[in-house]
Coordinates of C-alpha atoms and ligand atoms in Angstrom, one line a residue:
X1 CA -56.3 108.7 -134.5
X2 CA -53.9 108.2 -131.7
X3 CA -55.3 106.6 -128.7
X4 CA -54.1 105.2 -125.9
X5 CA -55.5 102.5 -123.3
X6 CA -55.5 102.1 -119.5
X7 CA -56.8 99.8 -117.4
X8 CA -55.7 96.9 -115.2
X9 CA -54.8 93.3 -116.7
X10 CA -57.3 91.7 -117.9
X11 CA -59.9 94.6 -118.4
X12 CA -60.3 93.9 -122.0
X13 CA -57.6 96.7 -123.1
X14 CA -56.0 94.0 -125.8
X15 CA -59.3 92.6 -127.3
X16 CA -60.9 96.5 -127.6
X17 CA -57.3 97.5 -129.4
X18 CA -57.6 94.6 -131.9
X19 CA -61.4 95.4 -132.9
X20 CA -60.3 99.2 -133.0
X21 CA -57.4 98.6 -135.6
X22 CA -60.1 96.9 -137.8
X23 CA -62.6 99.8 -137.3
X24 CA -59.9 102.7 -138.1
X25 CA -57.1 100.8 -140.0
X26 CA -54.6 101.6 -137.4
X27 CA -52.4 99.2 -135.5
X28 CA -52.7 98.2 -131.9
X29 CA -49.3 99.0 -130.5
X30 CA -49.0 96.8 -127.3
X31 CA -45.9 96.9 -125.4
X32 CA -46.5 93.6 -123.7
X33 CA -46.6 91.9 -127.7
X34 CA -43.7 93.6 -128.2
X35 CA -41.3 92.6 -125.5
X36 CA -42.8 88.7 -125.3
X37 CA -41.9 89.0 -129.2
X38 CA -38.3 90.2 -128.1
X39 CA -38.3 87.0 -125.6
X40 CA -38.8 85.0 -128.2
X41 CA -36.3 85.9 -130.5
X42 CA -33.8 85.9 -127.6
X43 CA -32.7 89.2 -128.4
X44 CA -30.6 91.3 -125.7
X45 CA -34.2 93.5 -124.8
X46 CA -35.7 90.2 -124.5
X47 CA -32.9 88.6 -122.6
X48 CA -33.1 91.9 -120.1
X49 CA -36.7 91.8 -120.0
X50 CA -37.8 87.7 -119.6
X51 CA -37.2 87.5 -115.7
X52 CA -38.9 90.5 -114.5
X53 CA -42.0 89.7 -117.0
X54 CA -42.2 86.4 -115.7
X55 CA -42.6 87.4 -112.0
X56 CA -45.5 90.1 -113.0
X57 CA -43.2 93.2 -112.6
X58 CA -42.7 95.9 -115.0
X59 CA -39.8 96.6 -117.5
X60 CA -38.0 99.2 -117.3
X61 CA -39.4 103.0 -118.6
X62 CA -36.1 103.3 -120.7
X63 CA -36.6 99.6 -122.6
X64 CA -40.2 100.5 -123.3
X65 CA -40.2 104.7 -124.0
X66 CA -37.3 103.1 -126.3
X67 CA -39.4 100.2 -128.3
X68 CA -42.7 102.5 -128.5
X69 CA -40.6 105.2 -129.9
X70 CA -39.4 103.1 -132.4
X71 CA -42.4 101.5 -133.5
X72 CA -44.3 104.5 -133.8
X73 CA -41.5 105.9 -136.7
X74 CA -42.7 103.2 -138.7
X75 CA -44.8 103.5 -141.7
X76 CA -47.8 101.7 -140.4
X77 CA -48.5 104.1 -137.7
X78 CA -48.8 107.2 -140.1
X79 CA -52.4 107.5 -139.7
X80 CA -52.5 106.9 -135.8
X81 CA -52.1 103.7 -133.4
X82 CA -53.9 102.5 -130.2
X83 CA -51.3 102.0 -127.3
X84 CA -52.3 99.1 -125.5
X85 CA -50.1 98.8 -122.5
X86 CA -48.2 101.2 -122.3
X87 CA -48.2 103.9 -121.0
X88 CA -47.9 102.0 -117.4
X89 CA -46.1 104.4 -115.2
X90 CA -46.6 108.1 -114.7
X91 CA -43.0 108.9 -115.9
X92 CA -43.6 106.9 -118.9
X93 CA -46.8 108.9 -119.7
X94 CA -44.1 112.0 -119.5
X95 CA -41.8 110.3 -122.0
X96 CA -44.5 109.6 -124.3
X97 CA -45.9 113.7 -124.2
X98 CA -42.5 114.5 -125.1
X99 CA -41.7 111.7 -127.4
X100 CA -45.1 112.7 -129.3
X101 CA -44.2 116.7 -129.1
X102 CA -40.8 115.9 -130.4
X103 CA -42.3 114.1 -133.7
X104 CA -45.1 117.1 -134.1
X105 CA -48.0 114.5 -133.0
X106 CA -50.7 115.0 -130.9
X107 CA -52.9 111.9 -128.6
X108 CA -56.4 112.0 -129.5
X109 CA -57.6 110.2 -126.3
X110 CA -57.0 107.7 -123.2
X111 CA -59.6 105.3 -122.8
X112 CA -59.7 104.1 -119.4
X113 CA -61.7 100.4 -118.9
X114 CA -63.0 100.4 -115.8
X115 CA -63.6 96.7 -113.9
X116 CA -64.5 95.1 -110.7
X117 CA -60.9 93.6 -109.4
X118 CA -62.6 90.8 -108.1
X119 CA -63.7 89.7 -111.5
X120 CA -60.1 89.6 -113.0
X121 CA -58.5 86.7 -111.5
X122 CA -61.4 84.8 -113.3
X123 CA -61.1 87.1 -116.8
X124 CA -57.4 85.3 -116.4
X125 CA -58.5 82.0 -115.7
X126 CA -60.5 81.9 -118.8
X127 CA -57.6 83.2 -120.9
X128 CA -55.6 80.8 -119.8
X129 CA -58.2 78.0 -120.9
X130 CA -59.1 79.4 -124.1
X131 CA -55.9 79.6 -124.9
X132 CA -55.1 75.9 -124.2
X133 CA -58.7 74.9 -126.2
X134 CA -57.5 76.4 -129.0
X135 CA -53.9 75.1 -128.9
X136 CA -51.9 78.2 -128.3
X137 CA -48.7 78.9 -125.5
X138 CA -50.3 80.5 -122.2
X139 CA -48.5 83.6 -121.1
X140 CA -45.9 82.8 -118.6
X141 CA -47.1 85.6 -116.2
X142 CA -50.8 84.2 -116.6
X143 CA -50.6 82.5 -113.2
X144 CA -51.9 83.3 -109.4
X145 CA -48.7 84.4 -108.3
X146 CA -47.6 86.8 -111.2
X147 CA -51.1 88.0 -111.9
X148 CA -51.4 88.9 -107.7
X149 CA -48.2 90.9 -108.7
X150 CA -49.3 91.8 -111.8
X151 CA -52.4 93.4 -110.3
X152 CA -50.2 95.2 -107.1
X153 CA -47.8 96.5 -109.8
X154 CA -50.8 98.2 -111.5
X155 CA -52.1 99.7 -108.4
X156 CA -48.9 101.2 -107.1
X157 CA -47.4 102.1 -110.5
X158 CA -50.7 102.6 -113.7
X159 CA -53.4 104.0 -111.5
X160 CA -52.1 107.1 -111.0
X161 CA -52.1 107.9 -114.3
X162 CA -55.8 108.4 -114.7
X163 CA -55.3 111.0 -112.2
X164 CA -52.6 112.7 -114.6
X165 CA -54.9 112.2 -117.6
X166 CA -57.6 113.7 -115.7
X167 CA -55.3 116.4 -115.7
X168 CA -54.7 117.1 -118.7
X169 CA -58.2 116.8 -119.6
X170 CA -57.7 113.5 -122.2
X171 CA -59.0 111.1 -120.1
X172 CA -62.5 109.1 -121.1
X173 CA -63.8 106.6 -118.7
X174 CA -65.5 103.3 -119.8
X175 CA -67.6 100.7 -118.2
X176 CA -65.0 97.5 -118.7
X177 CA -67.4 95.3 -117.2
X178 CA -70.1 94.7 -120.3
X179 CA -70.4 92.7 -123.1
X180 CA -67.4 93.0 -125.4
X181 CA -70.0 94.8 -127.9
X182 CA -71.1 97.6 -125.6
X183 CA -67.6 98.5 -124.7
X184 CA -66.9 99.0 -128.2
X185 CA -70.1 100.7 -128.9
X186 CA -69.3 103.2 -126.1
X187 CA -65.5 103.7 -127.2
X188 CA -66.8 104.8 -130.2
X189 CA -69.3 106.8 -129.4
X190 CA -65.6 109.0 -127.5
X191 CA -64.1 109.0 -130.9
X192 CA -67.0 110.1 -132.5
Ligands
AMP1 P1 -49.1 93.0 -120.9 O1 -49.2 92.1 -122.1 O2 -49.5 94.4 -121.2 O3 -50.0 92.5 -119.7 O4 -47.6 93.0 -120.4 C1 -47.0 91.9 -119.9 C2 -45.7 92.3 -119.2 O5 -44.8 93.0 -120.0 C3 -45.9 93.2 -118.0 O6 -46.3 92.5 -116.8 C4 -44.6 93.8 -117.8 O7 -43.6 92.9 -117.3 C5 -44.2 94.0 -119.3 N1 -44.6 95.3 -119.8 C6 -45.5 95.5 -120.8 N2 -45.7 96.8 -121.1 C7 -44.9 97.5 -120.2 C8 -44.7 98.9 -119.9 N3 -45.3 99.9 -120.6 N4 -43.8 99.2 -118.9 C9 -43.1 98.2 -118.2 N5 -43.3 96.9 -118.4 C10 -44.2 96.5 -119.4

């Protein structure tokens, strides 16, 4: 099962992938993991990527197309993956076709979560405070300012690729805005 899933930040993209991998014993492949990971560690991706993550813009399509591809090589992705940020940009979405032609592998859908943009600055806001109640690091970009950006970015650069998706027939469209349980319900009743 190889899935992929758009939506804008905060529409629940993250929290569907994790209960997914559970589900189909698959691992949630998210872009956005990857490169705070590389911050992290400091190493020369994460060194090129820290400034432009912490003002809300996007990465460039070379650093990503690169990580994905190698992740996806890796042993734990044999029987599929859910792509969870990534694509974000509609020449990424071309490197991935070709990336996935050139390894004989096939997408099985894209999931789009569909929410009200008004509800999330407030999906955000709670983040941020679970996050601290349970004693975790909040996201540097999980602030007004680089969420406003964060949210422009998506709009000018992610939403067009529901349109290409549409185009190619893979796209499935989902109601972001219920109960975490009903989401899922509905995802799987796609995959089905
Ligand atoms: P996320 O965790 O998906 O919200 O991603 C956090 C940040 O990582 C984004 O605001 C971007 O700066 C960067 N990022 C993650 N995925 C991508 C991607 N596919 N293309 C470009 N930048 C990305």
């Amino acid at each position: 099962m190889r899935l992929i899933f758009l939506g804008p930040p905060g529409a629940g993209k993250g929290t569907q992938a994790k209960l997914l991998t559970e589900r189909y014993g698959i691992p949630q492949l998210s872009t956005g993991d990857m490169l705070r990971a590389a911050v992290a560690q400091a190493t020369e991706v994460g060194k090129r990527a820290k400034a432009v993550m912490d003002a809300g813009q996007l990465v460039s399509d070379e650093i990503v197309n690169e990580i994905v591809s190698d992740r996806i090589d890796q042993a734990d992705c044999a029987k599929g993956f859910i792509l969870d940020g990534y694509p974000r940009t509609v020449p990424q979405a071309i490197a991935l076709g070709k990336m996935l032609d050139g390894k004989g592998l096939k997408l099985d859908a894209v999931i789009e979560l569909k929410v009200d943009e008004a509800a999330l600055v407030k999906r955000m806001e709670n983040r941020v405070a679970e996050t601290i109640a349970a004693g975790g690091t909040v996201r540097s970009d999980d602030n007004p300012e680089a969420f406003k950006r964060r949210l422009t970015e998506y709009r000018e650069k992610t939403a067009p690729l529901s349109e290409h998706y549409a185009g190619t027939g893979q796209l499935r469209t989902v109601d972001g805005m219920a109960e975490v349980n009903t989401v899922t319900a509905e995802i799987e009743k796609i995959l089905a």
